[in-house]
Short mmCIF file of C-alpha atoms in Angstrom, two decimals:
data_model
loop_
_atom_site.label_atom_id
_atom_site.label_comp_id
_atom_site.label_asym_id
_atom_site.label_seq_id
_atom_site.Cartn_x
_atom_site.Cartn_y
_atom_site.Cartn_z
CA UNK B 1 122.14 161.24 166.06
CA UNK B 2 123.79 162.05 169.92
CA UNK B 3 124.11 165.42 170.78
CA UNK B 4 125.53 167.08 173.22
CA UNK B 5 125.37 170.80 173.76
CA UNK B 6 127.02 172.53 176.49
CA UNK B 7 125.76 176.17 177.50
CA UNK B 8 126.56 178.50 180.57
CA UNK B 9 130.35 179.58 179.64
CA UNK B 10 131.23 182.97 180.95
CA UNK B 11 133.57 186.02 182.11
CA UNK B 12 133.25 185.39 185.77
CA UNK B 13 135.20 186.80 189.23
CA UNK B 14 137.20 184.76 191.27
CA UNK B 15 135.23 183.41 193.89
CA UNK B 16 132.40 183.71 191.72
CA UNK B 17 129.44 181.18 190.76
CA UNK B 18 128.46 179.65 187.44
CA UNK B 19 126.16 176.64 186.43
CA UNK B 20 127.20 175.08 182.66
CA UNK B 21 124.01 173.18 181.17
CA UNK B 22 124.50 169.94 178.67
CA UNK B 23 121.55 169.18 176.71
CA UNK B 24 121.44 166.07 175.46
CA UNK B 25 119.50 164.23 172.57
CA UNK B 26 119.75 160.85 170.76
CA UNK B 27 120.14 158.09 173.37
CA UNK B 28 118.53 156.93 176.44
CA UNK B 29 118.92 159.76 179.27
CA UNK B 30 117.69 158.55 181.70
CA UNK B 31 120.01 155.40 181.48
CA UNK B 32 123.23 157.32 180.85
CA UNK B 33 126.32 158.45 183.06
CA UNK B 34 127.20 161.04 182.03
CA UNK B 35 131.02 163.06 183.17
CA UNK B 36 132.61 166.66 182.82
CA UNK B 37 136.10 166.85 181.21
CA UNK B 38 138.01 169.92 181.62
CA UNK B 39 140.56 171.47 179.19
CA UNK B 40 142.80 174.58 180.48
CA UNK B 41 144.05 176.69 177.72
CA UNK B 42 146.69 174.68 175.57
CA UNK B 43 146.69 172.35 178.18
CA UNK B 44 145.97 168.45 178.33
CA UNK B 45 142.13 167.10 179.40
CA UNK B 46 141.39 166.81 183.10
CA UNK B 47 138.32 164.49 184.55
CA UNK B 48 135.92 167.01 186.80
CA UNK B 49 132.47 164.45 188.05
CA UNK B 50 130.97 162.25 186.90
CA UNK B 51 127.07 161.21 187.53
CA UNK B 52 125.74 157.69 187.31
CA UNK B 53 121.90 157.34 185.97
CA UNK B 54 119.40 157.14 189.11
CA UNK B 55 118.95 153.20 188.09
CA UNK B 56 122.97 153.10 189.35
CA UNK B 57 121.96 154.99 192.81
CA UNK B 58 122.76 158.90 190.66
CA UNK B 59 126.03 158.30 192.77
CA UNK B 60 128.41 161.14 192.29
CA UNK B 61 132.49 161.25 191.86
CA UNK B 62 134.53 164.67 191.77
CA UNK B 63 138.16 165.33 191.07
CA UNK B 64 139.91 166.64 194.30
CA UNK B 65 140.59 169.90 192.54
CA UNK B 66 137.37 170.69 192.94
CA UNK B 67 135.22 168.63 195.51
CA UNK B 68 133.24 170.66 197.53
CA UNK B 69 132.94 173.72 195.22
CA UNK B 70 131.54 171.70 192.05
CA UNK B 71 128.23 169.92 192.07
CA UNK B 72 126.85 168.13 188.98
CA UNK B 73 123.09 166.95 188.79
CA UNK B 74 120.90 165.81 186.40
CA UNK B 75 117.21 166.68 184.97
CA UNK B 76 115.60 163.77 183.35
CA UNK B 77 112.23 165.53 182.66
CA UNK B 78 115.04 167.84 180.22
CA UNK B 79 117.73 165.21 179.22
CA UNK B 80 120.20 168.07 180.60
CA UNK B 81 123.04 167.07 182.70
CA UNK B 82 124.45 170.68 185.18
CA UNK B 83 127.78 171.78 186.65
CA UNK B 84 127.42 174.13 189.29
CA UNK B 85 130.41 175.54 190.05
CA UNK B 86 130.74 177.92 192.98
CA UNK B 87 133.94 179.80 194.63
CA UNK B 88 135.50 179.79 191.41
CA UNK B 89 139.72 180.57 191.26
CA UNK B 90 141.32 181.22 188.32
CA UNK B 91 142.66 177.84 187.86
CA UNK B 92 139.52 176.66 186.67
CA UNK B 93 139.64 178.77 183.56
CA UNK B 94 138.88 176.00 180.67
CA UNK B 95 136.71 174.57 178.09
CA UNK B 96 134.24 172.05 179.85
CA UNK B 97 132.85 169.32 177.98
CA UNK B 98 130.32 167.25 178.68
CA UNK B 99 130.31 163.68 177.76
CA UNK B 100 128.32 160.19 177.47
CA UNK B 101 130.09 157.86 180.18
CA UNK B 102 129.77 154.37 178.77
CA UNK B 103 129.25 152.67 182.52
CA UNK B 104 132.67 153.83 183.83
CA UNK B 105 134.39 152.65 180.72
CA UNK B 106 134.79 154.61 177.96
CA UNK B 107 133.46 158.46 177.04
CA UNK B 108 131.32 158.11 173.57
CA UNK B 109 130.47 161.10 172.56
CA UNK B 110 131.30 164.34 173.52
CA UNK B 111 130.14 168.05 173.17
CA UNK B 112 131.44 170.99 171.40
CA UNK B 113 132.52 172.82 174.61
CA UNK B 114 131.83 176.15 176.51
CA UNK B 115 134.28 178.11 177.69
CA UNK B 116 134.74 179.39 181.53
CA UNK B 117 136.89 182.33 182.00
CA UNK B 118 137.80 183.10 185.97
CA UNK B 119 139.42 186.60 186.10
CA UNK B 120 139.11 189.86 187.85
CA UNK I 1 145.51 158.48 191.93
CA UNK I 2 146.89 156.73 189.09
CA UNK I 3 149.44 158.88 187.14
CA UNK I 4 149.44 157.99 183.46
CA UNK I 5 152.77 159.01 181.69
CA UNK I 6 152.80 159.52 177.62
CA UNK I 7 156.34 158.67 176.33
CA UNK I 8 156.49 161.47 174.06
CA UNK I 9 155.06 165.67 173.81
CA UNK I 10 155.53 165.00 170.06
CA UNK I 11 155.91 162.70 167.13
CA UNK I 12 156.89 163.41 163.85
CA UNK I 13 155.83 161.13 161.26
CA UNK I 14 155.58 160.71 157.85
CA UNK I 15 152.44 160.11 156.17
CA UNK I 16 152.19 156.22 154.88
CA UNK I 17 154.45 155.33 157.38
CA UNK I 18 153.62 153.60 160.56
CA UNK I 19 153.71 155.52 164.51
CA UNK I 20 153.33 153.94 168.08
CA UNK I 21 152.46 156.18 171.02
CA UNK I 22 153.40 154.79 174.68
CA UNK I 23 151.40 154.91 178.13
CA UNK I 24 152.44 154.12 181.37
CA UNK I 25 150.08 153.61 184.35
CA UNK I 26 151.76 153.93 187.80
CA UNK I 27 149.14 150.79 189.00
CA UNK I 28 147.98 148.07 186.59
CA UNK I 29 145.14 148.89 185.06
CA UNK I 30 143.76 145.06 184.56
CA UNK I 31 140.83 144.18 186.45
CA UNK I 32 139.48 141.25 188.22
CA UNK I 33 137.51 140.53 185.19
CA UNK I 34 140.91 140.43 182.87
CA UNK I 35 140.00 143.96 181.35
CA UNK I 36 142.76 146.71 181.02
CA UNK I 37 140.84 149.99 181.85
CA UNK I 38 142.42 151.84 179.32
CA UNK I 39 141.64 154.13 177.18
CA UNK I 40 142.85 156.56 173.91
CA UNK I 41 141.60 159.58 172.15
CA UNK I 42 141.89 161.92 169.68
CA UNK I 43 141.96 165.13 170.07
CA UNK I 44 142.27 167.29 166.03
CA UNK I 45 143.10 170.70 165.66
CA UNK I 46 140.10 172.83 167.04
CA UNK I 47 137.51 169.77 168.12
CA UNK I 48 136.71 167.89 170.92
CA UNK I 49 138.19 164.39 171.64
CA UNK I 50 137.11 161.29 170.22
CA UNK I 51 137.73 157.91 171.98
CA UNK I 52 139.33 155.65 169.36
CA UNK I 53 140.52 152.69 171.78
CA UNK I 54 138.68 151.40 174.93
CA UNK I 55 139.60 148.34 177.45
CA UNK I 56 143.11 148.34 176.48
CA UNK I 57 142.32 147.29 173.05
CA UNK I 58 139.12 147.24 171.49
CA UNK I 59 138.37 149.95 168.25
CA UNK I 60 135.71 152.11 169.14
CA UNK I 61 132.77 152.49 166.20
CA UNK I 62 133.78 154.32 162.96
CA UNK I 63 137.33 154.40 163.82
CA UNK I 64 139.65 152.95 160.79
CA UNK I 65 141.40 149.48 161.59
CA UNK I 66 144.91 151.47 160.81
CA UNK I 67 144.35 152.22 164.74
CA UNK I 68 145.33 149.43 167.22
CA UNK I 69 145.63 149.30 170.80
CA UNK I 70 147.78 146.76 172.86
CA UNK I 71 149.66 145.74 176.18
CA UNK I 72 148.28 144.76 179.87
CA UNK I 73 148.33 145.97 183.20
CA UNK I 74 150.44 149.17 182.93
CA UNK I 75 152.37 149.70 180.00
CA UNK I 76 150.18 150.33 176.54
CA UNK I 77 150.90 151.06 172.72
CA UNK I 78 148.50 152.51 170.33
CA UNK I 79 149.90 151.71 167.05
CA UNK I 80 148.72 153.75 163.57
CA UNK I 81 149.75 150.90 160.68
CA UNK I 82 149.98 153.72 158.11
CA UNK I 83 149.73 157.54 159.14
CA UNK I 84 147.24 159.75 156.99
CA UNK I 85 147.49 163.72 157.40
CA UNK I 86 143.69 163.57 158.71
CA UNK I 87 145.36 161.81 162.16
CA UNK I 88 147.21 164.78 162.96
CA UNK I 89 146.34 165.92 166.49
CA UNK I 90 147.42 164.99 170.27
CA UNK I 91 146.44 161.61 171.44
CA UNK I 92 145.37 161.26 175.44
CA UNK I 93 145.66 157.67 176.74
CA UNK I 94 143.05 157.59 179.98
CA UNK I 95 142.91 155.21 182.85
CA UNK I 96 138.63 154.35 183.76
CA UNK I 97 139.47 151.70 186.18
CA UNK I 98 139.30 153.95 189.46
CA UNK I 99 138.28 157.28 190.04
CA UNK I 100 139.66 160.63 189.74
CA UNK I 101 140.17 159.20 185.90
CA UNK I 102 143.34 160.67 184.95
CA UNK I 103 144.76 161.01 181.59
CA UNK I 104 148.02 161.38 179.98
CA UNK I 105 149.79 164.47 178.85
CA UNK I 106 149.53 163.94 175.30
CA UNK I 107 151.05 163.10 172.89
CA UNK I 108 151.14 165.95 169.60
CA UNK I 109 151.37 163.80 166.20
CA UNK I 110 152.99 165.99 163.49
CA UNK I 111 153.50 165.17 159.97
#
Protein backbone atom coordinates (compact mmCIF):
# COMPACT_ATOMS: atom_id res chain seq x y z
CA UNK A 1 0.00 0.00 0.00
CA UNK A 2 1.53 3.86 -0.99
CA UNK A 3 1.86 6.12 1.67
CA UNK A 4 2.54 9.31 1.94
CA UNK A 5 2.98 11.21 5.16
CA UNK A 6 3.71 14.76 5.34
CA UNK A 7 5.26 16.24 8.69
CA UNK A 8 6.81 19.74 9.58
CA UNK A 9 3.45 22.00 9.61
CA UNK A 10 3.69 24.90 11.96
CA UNK A 11 2.80 28.47 13.58
CA UNK A 12 5.61 30.33 11.99
CA UNK A 13 6.65 34.40 11.56
CA UNK A 14 6.69 36.04 8.47
CA UNK A 15 9.95 35.89 7.09
CA UNK A 16 10.43 32.87 8.94
CA UNK A 17 11.89 29.27 7.92
CA UNK A 18 10.28 25.84 7.89
CA UNK A 19 11.25 22.43 6.25
CA UNK A 20 7.88 19.96 5.66
CA UNK A 21 9.12 16.17 5.45
CA UNK A 22 7.06 13.43 3.17
CA UNK A 23 7.79 9.99 4.03
CA UNK A 24 7.04 7.74 1.67
CA UNK A 25 6.41 3.85 1.53
CA UNK A 26 5.01 1.35 -1.01
CA UNK A 27 6.61 2.04 -4.42
CA UNK A 28 9.93 2.48 -5.88
CA UNK A 29 11.60 5.80 -4.34
CA UNK A 30 14.20 6.04 -5.77
CA UNK A 31 12.45 5.95 -9.27
CA UNK A 32 9.69 8.42 -8.39
CA UNK A 33 9.03 12.27 -9.06
CA UNK A 34 7.64 13.31 -6.71
CA UNK A 35 5.71 17.33 -6.49
CA UNK A 36 4.27 19.70 -3.67
CA UNK A 37 0.66 20.94 -4.13
CA UNK A 38 -0.46 23.77 -2.12
CA UNK A 39 -4.00 24.49 -0.81
CA UNK A 40 -4.73 28.11 0.86
CA UNK A 41 -7.59 28.06 3.19
CA UNK A 42 -10.95 27.44 1.20
CA UNK A 43 -9.07 28.07 -1.69
CA UNK A 44 -8.40 25.98 -5.00
CA UNK A 45 -4.90 23.66 -5.29
CA UNK A 46 -1.77 25.44 -6.45
CA UNK A 47 1.47 23.42 -7.98
CA UNK A 48 4.72 24.48 -5.64
CA UNK A 49 8.09 21.99 -7.20
CA UNK A 50 8.37 19.33 -8.34
CA UNK A 51 11.61 16.83 -8.20
CA UNK A 52 12.45 14.29 -10.86
CA UNK A 53 14.24 10.88 -9.52
CA UNK A 54 18.23 11.24 -9.85
CA UNK A 55 17.89 8.55 -12.92
CA UNK A 56 15.92 11.82 -14.69
CA UNK A 57 19.05 14.25 -13.74
CA UNK A 58 16.90 15.11 -9.84
CA UNK A 59 16.07 18.24 -12.08
CA UNK A 60 14.00 20.69 -10.16
CA UNK A 61 10.80 23.02 -11.25
CA UNK A 62 9.24 25.76 -8.81
CA UNK A 63 6.16 27.87 -9.18
CA UNK A 64 7.17 31.62 -9.56
CA UNK A 65 5.40 32.37 -6.32
CA UNK A 66 7.96 30.96 -4.70
CA UNK A 67 11.33 30.34 -6.64
CA UNK A 68 14.12 31.30 -4.80
CA UNK A 69 12.66 31.00 -1.26
CA UNK A 70 11.46 27.19 -1.64
CA UNK A 71 13.85 24.34 -2.17
CA UNK A 72 12.68 20.71 -2.38
CA UNK A 73 15.23 17.70 -2.16
CA UNK A 74 15.12 14.29 -1.75
CA UNK A 75 16.73 11.46 0.66
CA UNK A 76 16.77 8.12 -0.93
CA UNK A 77 18.65 6.35 1.95
CA UNK A 78 14.91 7.57 3.86
CA UNK A 79 12.34 7.44 0.94
CA UNK A 80 11.51 11.14 2.29
CA UNK A 81 10.98 13.83 -0.17
CA UNK A 82 11.67 17.90 1.84
CA UNK A 83 10.32 21.41 1.30
CA UNK A 84 12.40 23.93 2.71
CA UNK A 85 10.79 26.91 2.77
CA UNK A 86 12.58 30.05 3.90
CA UNK A 87 11.44 33.95 4.05
CA UNK A 88 8.07 32.86 4.52
CA UNK A 89 4.96 35.75 3.91
CA UNK A 90 1.74 35.16 4.87
CA UNK A 91 0.51 34.20 1.55
CA UNK A 92 1.93 30.94 1.87
CA UNK A 93 -0.37 29.97 4.68
CA UNK A 94 -1.83 26.41 3.33
CA UNK A 95 -2.08 22.76 3.54
CA UNK A 96 0.95 21.22 1.55
CA UNK A 97 0.66 17.94 0.12
CA UNK A 98 2.98 15.88 -1.13
CA UNK A 99 2.39 13.70 -4.05
CA UNK A 100 3.66 10.71 -6.44
CA UNK A 101 4.34 12.52 -9.93
CA UNK A 102 3.62 9.86 -12.51
CA UNK A 103 6.66 11.19 -15.02
CA UNK A 104 5.14 14.68 -15.48
CA UNK A 105 1.75 13.24 -16.14
CA UNK A 106 -0.51 12.59 -13.67
CA UNK A 107 -0.28 12.88 -9.51
CA UNK A 108 -1.19 9.16 -8.07
CA UNK A 109 -1.35 9.32 -4.80
CA UNK A 110 -1.31 11.89 -2.47
CA UNK A 111 -0.78 12.60 1.33
CA UNK A 112 -3.00 13.58 4.09
CA UNK A 113 -1.53 17.13 4.40
CA UNK A 114 0.24 19.39 7.02
CA UNK A 115 -0.69 22.56 7.62
CA UNK A 116 1.66 25.88 7.44
CA UNK A 117 0.42 28.83 9.23
CA UNK A 118 2.56 32.29 8.41
CA UNK A 119 1.45 34.94 10.99
CA UNK A 120 2.85 37.32 13.47
CA UNK B 1 1.64 29.97 -17.95
CA UNK B 2 -1.31 28.23 -19.09
CA UNK B 3 -4.52 29.54 -17.39
CA UNK B 4 -7.10 26.79 -17.06
CA UNK B 5 -10.72 28.18 -16.68
CA UNK B 6 -13.62 25.82 -14.98
CA UNK B 7 -17.03 26.83 -16.49
CA UNK B 8 -18.77 26.72 -13.33
CA UNK B 9 -18.00 27.54 -9.04
CA UNK B 10 -20.96 25.13 -8.63
CA UNK B 11 -23.26 22.46 -9.92
CA UNK B 12 -26.27 21.29 -8.59
CA UNK B 13 -27.31 17.96 -9.50
CA UNK B 14 -29.53 15.42 -8.75
CA UNK B 15 -28.47 12.12 -7.76
CA UNK B 16 -29.13 9.40 -10.77
CA UNK B 17 -28.97 12.02 -13.06
CA UNK B 18 -26.12 12.77 -15.31
CA UNK B 19 -23.43 16.21 -14.83
CA UNK B 20 -20.62 17.56 -17.22
CA UNK B 21 -17.98 19.90 -15.83
CA UNK B 22 -16.04 22.21 -18.51
CA UNK B 23 -12.20 23.22 -18.82
CA UNK B 24 -10.64 25.59 -20.85
CA UNK B 25 -6.86 25.81 -21.46
CA UNK B 26 -5.63 29.21 -22.77
CA UNK B 27 -2.88 26.94 -25.10
CA UNK B 28 -3.71 23.46 -26.43
CA UNK B 29 -2.78 21.07 -24.31
CA UNK B 30 -2.10 18.18 -27.14
CA UNK B 31 1.33 17.17 -27.56
CA UNK B 32 3.57 16.15 -30.30
CA UNK B 33 2.85 12.66 -29.37
CA UNK B 34 -1.19 13.25 -29.84
CA UNK B 35 -1.67 13.28 -25.92
CA UNK B 36 -3.90 16.02 -24.25
CA UNK B 37 -2.00 16.81 -20.95
CA UNK B 38 -4.94 17.00 -19.03
CA UNK B 39 -5.92 16.16 -16.07
CA UNK B 40 -9.12 15.90 -13.28
CA UNK B 41 -9.51 15.33 -9.64
CA UNK B 42 -11.50 14.98 -6.87
CA UNK B 43 -11.31 16.70 -4.14
CA UNK B 44 -14.41 15.27 -1.07
CA UNK B 45 -15.31 17.07 1.83
CA UNK B 46 -12.24 17.02 4.28
CA UNK B 47 -9.60 14.73 2.05
CA UNK B 48 -7.03 15.19 -0.24
CA UNK B 49 -7.52 15.01 -4.07
CA UNK B 50 -7.71 12.05 -6.06
CA UNK B 51 -6.85 12.07 -9.83
CA UNK B 52 -9.80 10.38 -11.56
CA UNK B 53 -8.90 11.36 -15.34
CA UNK B 54 -5.36 11.66 -16.87
CA UNK B 55 -4.20 12.49 -20.68
CA UNK B 56 -7.37 14.06 -21.51
CA UNK B 57 -9.20 10.90 -21.15
CA UNK B 58 -8.03 7.87 -19.68
CA UNK B 59 -9.82 6.53 -16.02
CA UNK B 60 -7.34 6.40 -13.50
CA UNK B 61 -7.33 2.85 -11.31
CA UNK B 62 -10.35 2.22 -9.00
CA UNK B 63 -12.26 5.03 -10.34
CA UNK B 64 -16.02 3.88 -11.46
CA UNK B 65 -16.65 3.95 -15.37
CA UNK B 66 -19.72 6.53 -14.49
CA UNK B 67 -16.57 9.03 -14.83
CA UNK B 68 -15.48 10.00 -18.42
CA UNK B 69 -13.17 12.41 -19.73
CA UNK B 70 -13.21 13.96 -23.33
CA UNK B 71 -12.19 16.80 -25.86
CA UNK B 72 -8.61 17.87 -27.43
CA UNK B 73 -6.31 20.57 -27.38
CA UNK B 74 -8.05 23.15 -25.11
CA UNK B 75 -11.49 22.72 -24.37
CA UNK B 76 -12.38 19.40 -22.03
CA UNK B 77 -15.59 17.73 -20.44
CA UNK B 78 -15.59 15.35 -17.63
CA UNK B 79 -18.88 13.76 -17.80
CA UNK B 80 -20.52 11.70 -14.52
CA UNK B 81 -23.24 9.22 -16.52
CA UNK B 82 -25.26 8.98 -13.28
CA UNK B 83 -24.41 11.18 -10.09
CA UNK B 84 -24.19 9.23 -6.65
CA UNK B 85 -24.14 11.41 -3.30
CA UNK B 86 -20.51 9.81 -2.62
CA UNK B 87 -19.25 12.28 -5.79
CA UNK B 88 -20.04 15.28 -3.97
CA UNK B 89 -16.95 17.50 -3.75
CA UNK B 90 -15.05 20.18 -6.10
CA UNK B 91 -13.48 18.82 -9.16
CA UNK B 92 -9.90 20.56 -10.36
CA UNK B 93 -9.14 19.97 -14.07
CA UNK B 94 -5.00 20.38 -14.29
CA UNK B 95 -2.85 21.07 -17.25
CA UNK B 96 0.85 18.59 -16.92
CA UNK B 97 1.99 19.50 -20.31
CA UNK B 98 4.38 22.49 -19.25
CA UNK B 99 5.47 23.71 -16.11
CA UNK B 100 4.22 25.87 -13.46
CA UNK B 101 1.18 23.09 -13.73
CA UNK B 102 -1.76 25.11 -13.15
CA UNK B 103 -5.14 24.00 -12.26
CA UNK B 104 -8.58 25.17 -12.50
CA UNK B 105 -10.69 26.94 -9.96
CA UNK B 106 -13.00 24.26 -9.26
CA UNK B 107 -15.76 23.30 -9.76
CA UNK B 108 -18.18 22.51 -6.23
CA UNK B 109 -20.71 19.51 -7.19
CA UNK B 110 -23.79 19.77 -4.92
CA UNK B 111 -26.62 17.47 -4.74
Amino acid sequence: EVQLVESGGDLVKPGGSLRLSCAASGFVFTKAWLSWVRQAPGKGLEWVGRIKSKGDGETRDYAAPVKGRFTISRDDSKNTVYLQMNSLKTEDTAVYYCTTDVLGIFYNYWGQGTLVTVSS
Amino acid sequence: DIVMTQSAPSLPVTPGEPASISCRSSQSLLDSNDHNYLDWYLQKPGQSPQVLIYLGSNRASGVPDRFSGSGSGTDFTLKISRVEAEDVGVYYCMQALQTPITFGQGTRLEI
